[in-house]
Coordinates of C-alpha atoms and ligand atoms in Angstrom, one line a residue:
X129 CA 86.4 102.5 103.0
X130 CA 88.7 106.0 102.3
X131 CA 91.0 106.3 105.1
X132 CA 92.9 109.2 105.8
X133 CA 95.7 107.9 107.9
X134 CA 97.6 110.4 109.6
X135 CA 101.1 109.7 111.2
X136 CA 104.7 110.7 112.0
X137 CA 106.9 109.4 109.2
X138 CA 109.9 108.8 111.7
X139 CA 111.8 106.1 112.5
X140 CA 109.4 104.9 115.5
X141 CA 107.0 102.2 116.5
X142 CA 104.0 104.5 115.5
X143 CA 104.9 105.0 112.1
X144 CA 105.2 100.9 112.0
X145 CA 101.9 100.4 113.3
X146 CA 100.2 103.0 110.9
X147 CA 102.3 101.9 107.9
X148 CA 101.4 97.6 108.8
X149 CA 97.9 98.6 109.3
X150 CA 97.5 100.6 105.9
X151 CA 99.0 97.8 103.7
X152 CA 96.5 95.0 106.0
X153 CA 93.9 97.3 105.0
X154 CA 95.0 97.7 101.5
X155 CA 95.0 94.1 100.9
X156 CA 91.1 93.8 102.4
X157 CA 90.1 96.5 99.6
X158 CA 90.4 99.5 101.6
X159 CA 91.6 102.8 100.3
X160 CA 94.6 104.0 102.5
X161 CA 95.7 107.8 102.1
X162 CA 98.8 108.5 104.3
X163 CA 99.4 112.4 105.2
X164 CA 102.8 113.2 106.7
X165 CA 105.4 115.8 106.8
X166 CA 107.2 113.0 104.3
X167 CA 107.1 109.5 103.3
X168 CA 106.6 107.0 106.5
X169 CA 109.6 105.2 106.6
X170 CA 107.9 101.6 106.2
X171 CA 106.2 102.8 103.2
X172 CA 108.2 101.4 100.2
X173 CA 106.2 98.6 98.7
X174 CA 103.9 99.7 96.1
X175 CA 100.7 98.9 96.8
X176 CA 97.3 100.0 94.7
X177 CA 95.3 100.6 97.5
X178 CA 97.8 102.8 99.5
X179 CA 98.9 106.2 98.7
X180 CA 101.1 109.2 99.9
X181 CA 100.2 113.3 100.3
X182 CA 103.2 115.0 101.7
X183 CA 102.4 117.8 103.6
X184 CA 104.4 121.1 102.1
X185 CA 106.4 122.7 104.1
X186 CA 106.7 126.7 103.9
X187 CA 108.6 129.2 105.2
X188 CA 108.1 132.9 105.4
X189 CA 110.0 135.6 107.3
X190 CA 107.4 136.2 110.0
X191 CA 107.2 132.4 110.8
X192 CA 110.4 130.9 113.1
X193 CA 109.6 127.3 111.9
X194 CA 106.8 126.5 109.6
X195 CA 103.5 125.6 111.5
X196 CA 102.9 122.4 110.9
X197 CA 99.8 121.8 112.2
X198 CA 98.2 123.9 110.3
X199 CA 99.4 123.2 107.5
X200 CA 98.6 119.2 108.0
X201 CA 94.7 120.3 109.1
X202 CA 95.0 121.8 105.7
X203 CA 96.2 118.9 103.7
X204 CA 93.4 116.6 105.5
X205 CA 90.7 119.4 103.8
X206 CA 92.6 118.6 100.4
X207 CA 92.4 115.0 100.4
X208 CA 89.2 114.5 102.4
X209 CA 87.5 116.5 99.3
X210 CA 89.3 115.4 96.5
X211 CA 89.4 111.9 97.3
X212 CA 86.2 111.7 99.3
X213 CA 87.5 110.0 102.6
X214 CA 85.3 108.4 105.4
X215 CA 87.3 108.8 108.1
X216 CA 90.5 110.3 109.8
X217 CA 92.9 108.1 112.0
X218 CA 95.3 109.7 113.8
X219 CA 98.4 108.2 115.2
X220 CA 99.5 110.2 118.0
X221 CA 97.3 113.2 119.6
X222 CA 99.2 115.8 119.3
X223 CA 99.4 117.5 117.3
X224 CA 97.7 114.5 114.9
X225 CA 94.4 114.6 116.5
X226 CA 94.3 118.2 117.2
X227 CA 95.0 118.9 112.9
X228 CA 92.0 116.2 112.2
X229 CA 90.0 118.1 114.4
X230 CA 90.7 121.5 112.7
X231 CA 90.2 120.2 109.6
X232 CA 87.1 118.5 110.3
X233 CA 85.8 122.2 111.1
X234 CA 86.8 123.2 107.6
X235 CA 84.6 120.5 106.1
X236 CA 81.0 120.7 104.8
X237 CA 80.3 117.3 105.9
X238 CA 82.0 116.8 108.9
X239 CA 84.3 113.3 109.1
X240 CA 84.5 110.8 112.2
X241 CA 88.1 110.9 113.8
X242 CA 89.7 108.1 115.4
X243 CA 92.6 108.7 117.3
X244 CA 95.3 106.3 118.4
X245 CA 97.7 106.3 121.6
X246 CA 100.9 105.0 121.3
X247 CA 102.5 106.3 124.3
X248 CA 104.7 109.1 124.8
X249 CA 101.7 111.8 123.6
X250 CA 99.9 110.5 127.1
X251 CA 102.8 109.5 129.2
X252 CA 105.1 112.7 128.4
X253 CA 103.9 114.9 126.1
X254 CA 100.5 114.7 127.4
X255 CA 101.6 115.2 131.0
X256 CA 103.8 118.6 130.2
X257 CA 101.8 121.1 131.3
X258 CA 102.2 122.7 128.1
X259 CA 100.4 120.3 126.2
X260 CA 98.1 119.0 128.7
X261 CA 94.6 121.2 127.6
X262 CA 95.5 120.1 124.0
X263 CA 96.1 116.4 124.9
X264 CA 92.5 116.8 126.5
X265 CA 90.9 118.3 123.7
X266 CA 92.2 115.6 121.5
X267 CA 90.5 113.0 123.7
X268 CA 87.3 114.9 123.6
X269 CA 86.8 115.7 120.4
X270 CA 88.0 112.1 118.8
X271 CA 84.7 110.1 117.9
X272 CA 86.6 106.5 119.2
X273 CA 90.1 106.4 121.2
X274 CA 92.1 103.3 120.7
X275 CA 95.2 102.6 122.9
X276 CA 98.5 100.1 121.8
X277 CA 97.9 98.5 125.5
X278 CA 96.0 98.5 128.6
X279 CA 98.5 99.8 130.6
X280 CA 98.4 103.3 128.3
X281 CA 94.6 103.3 128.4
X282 CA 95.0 103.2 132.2
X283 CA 97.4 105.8 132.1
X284 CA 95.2 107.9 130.1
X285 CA 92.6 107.6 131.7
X286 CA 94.2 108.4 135.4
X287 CA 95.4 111.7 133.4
X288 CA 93.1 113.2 131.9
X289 CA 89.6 110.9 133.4
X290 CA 88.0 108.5 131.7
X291 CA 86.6 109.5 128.0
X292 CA 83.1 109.7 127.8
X293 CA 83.2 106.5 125.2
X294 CA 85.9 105.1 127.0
X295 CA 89.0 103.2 125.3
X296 CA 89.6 100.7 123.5
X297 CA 92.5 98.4 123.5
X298 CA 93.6 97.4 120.2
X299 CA 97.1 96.1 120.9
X300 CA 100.4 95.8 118.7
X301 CA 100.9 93.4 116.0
X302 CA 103.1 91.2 113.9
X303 CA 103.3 89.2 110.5
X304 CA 104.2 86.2 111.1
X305 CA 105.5 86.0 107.5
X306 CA 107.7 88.8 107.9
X307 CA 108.8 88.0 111.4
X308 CA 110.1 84.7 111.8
X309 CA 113.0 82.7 113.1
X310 CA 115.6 81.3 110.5
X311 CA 115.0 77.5 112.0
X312 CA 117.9 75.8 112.7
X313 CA 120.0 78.0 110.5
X314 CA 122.8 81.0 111.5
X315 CA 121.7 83.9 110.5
X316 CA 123.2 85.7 107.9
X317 CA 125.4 88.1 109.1
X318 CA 126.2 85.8 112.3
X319 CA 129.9 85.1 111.6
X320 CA 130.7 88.3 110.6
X321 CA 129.7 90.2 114.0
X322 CA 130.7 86.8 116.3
X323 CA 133.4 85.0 114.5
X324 CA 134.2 82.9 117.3
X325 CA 130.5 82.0 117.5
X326 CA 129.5 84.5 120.5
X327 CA 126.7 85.2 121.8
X328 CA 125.1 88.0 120.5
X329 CA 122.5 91.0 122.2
X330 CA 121.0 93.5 121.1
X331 CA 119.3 96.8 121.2
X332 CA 116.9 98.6 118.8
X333 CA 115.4 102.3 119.5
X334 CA 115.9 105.9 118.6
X335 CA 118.1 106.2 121.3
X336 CA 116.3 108.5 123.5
X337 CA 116.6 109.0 127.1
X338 CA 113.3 107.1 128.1
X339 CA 115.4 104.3 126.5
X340 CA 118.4 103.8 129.0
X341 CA 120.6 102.7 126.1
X342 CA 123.9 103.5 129.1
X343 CA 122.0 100.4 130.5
X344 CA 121.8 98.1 127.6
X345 CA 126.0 99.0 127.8
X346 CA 126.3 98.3 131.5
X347 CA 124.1 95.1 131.5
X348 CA 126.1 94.0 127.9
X349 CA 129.3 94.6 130.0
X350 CA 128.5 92.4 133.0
X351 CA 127.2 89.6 130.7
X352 CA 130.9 89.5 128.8
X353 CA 132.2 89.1 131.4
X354 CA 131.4 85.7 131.9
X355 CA 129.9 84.1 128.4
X356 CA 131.7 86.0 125.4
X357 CA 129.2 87.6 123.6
X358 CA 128.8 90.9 121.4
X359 CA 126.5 93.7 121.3
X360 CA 124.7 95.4 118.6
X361 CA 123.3 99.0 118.6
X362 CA 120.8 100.0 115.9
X363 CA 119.7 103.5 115.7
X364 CA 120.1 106.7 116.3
X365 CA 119.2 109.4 118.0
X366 CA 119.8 111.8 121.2
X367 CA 121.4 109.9 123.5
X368 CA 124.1 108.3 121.3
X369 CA 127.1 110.6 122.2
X370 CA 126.5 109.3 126.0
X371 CA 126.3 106.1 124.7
X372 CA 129.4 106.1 122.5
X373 CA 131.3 107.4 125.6
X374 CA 130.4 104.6 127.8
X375 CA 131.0 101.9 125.5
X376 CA 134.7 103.3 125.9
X377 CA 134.6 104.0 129.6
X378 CA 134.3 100.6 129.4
X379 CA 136.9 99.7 126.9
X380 CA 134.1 97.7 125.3
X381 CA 134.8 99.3 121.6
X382 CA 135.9 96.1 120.0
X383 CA 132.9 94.3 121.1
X384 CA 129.9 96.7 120.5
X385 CA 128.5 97.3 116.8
X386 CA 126.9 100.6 116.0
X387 CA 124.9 99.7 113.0
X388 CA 122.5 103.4 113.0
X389 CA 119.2 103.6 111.6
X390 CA 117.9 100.1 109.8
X391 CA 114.9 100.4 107.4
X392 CA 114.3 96.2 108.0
X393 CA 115.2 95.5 111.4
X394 CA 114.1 91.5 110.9
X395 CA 117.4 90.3 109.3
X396 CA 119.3 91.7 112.2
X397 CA 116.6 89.9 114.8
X398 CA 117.2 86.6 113.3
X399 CA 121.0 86.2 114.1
X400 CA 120.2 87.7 117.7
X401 CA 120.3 85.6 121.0
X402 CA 118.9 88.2 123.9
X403 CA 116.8 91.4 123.0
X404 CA 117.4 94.2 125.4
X405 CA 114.7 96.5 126.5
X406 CA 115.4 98.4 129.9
X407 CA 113.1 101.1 129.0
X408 CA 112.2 103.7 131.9
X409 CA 109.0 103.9 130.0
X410 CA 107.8 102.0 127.1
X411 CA 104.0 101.9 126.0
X412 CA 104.2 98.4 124.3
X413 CA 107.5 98.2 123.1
X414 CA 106.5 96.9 119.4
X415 CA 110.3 96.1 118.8
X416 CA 110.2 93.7 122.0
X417 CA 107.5 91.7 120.0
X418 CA 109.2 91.5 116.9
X419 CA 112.2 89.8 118.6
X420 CA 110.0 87.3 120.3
X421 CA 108.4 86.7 116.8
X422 CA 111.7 85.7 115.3
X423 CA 112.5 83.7 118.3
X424 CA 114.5 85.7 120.4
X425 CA 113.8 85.7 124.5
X426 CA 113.6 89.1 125.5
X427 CA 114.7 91.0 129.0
X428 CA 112.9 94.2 129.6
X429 CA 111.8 96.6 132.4
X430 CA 108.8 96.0 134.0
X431 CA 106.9 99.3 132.8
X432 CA 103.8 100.5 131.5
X433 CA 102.9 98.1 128.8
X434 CA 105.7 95.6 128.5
X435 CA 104.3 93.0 131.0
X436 CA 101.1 92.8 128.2
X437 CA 103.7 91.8 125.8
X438 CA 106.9 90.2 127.5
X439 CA 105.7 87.0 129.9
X440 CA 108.0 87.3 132.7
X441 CA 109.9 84.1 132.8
X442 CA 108.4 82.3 129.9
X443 CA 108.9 84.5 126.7
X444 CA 112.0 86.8 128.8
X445 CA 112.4 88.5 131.9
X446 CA 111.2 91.4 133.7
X447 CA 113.0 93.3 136.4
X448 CA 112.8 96.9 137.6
X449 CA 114.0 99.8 135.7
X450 CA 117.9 101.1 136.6
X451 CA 117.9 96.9 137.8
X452 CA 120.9 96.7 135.7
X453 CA 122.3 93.6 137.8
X454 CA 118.7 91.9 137.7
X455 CA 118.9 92.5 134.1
X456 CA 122.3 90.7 133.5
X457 CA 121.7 87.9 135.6
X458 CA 118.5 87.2 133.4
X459 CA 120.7 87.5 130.4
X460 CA 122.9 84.7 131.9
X461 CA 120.4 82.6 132.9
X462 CA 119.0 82.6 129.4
X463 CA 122.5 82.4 127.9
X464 CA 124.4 79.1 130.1
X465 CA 121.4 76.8 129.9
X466 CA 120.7 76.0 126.5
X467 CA 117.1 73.7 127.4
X468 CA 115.6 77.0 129.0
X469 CA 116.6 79.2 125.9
X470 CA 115.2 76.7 123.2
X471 CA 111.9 76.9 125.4
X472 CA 111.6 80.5 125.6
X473 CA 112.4 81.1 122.1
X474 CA 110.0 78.5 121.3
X475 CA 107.2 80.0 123.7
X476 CA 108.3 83.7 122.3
X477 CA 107.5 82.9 118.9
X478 CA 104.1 80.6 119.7
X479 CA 103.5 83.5 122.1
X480 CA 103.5 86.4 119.6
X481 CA 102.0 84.7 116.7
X482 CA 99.1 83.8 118.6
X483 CA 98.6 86.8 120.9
X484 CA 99.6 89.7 118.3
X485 CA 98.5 88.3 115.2
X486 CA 98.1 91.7 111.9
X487 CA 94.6 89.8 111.2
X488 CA 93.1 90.3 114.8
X489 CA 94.6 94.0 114.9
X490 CA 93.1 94.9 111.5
X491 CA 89.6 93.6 112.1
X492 CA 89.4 95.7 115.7
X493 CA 90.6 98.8 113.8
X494 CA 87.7 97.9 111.3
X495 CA 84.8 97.2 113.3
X496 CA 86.1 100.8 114.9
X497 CA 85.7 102.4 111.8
X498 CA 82.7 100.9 111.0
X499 CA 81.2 102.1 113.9
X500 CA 82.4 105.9 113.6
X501 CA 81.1 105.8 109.9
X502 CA 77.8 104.3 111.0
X503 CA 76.8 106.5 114.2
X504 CA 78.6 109.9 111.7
X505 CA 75.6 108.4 108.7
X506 CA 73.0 108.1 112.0
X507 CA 73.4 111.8 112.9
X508 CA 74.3 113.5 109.6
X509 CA 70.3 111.8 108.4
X510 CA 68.7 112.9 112.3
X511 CA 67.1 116.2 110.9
X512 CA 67.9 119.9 112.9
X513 CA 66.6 120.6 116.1
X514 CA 63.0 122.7 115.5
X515 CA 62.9 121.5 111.6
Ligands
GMT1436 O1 109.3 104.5 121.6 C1 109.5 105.5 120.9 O2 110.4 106.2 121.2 C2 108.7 105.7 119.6 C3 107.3 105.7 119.8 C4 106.6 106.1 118.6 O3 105.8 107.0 118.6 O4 106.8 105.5 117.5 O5 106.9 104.5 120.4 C5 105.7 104.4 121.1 O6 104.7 103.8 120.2 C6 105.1 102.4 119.9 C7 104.0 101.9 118.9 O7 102.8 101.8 119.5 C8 105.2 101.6 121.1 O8 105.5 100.3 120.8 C9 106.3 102.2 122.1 O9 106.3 101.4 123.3 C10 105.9 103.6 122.4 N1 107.0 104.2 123.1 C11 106.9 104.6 124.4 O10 105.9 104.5 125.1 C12 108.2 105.2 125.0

């Protein structure tokens, strides 16, 4: 198949997704055409099967900022012809969905359109006002909806009612032989972030509000406290002024690492003990997974689609979001009993590899795209009404 895969190219789990699932496709023979505003940030191994179409950005006097939906609906029209796709999958409704759907008008032979959910376009974008007619439309006018968990699909569907061809789940996923612990072995850059051989958390995200990254500092500093430990920070992003300024409220400065954006996040995994995640909403949390898969316990909020992914009190802990205290004392309890740490690290990794595995992803996104094609072939051959 010729998929048009359309997604933001943004640091951000949804990017991930669309970027791992192109290259699982590409290696099954599929024909992968990426359209963003610029290269996905996961996209840097060639591969024959996968290819790029930047959408151009213009400006012109009468236009504030350049409208980038229309110009995207535009670029689909381009490729879909010149390349002949079979389908459109959109990551993210809006304005994703709502550009497929425009440029599905454009065509003479109308393409199927799948559109995926990853989260914030249902949980808050969706539910501004603003957005909310759109958000609907997207859900209406997308042949198949596929969601990263149940949780969202719930949410979804208590939003904006349930889709005539309801939703299906296709959740997360990881490559094992990407994501993996370094067995027995420090990682890399261990000794030069704990020298003393601390303990090390950490927190990865794009440091936006629905991430409570002043938590990660306050549960960080109650764990010191008692087990020395440090703390590292990857990414960027909104909140990290606030962030910065707590870490010296709490004259913590010599023992938390900013390291900004990472492209490869799974070197920095494999030297970590605790994973953070006090989201005050998270739709899956794909970074929670890739901990687990590289054997790290992880101790998260119990929100939206995290209990699908975490298992509370096997692969981490769960406690209630703001539950700062609840938080740290599951970080100690991990960190002062090294019997229950080698078994949740050993569970996390068992856990992910056989609950999240790429293959099982990438045949449900398949048999979805089959479908689409299939019942789009059914109704383009059904001749007109009165003919
Ligand atoms: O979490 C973010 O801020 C980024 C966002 C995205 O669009 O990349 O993540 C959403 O999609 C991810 C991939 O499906 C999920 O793992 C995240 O849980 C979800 N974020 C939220 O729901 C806040």
């Amino acid at each position: 198949m010729k998929i048009g895969m359309v997604c933001y190219p943004s640091y951000g789990g949804s990017g991930v997704v669309a970027t791992e699932l192109g290259y699982a496709l590409g290696e099954r023979g599929h024909e992968v055409h990426f359209i963003s505003s610029s290269r996905p940030f996961r996209l840097h191994r060639y591969h024959e099967q996968l290819f790029f179409h930047e959408v151009a950005d213009v400006s012109y006097p009468l236009f504030k900022t350049a409208p980038y939906t229309l110009l995207l609906a535009n670029k689909i029209v381009e490729v879909a012809n010149y390349v002949g796709l079979d389908l459109i999958h959109a990551h993210y409704a809006i304005p994703h969905s709502i550009s497929a759907y425009l440029a599905i008008q454009m065509m003479t032979k109308p393409l199927p359109l799948v559109t995926t959910l990853h989260g914030t376009d249902v949980t808050l974008v969706g539910a501004f006002e603003e957005f909310y007619q759109l958000t609907r439309l997207a859900l209406r006018v997308s042949d198949r909806i596929t969601s990263v968990s149940r949780a969202l699909a719930l949410e979804t569907e208590e939003t904006f009612g349930r889709a005539d061809q309801g939703i299906d789940v296709i959740p997360n996923f990881i490559d094992p032989k990407v994501y993996f612990p370094l067995e027995g072995l420090p990682g890399r850059c261990r000794k030069y972030f704990a020298p003393q051989g601390e303990k090390i958390l950490a927190h990865i995200s794009n440091f936006r509000e629905v991430k409570r990254v002043v938590d990660v500092v306050n549960i960080f500093a109650r764990v010191e406290k008692t087990i020395p430990c440090r703390l590292l920070l990857v990414g960027d992003g909104p909140e990290m002024s606030r962030v910065e300024r707590e870490v010296l409220k709490l004259g913590l400065e010599g023992k938390v690492q900013f390291l900004g954006k990472q492209e490869s996040v799974v070197e920095i995994l494999q030297m970590v003990d605790v994973f953070l995640l006090p989201s005050g909403q998270e739709s899956f949390g794909l970074v929670a997974l890739e901990a687990m898969a590289c054997g790290v316990p992880v101790v998260a909020s119990r929100v939206g689609g995290l209990p699908e992914v975490v298992q509370h009190g096997k692969t981490g802990y769960l406690a209630d979001v703001g539950d700062v205290q609840g938080m740290s004392e599951a970080v100690l309890r991990l960190l002062s009993d090294k019997f229950l740490y080698k078994a949740f690290s050993e569970q996390a990794v068992h856990w992910a590899r056989e609950t999240f595995p790429v293959e099982r992803a990438v045949l449900g996104y398949e048999k979805v795209y089959q479908e689409v094609c299939l019942r789009s072939n059914a109704r383009s051959r059904r001749p007109e009404a009165g003919k």
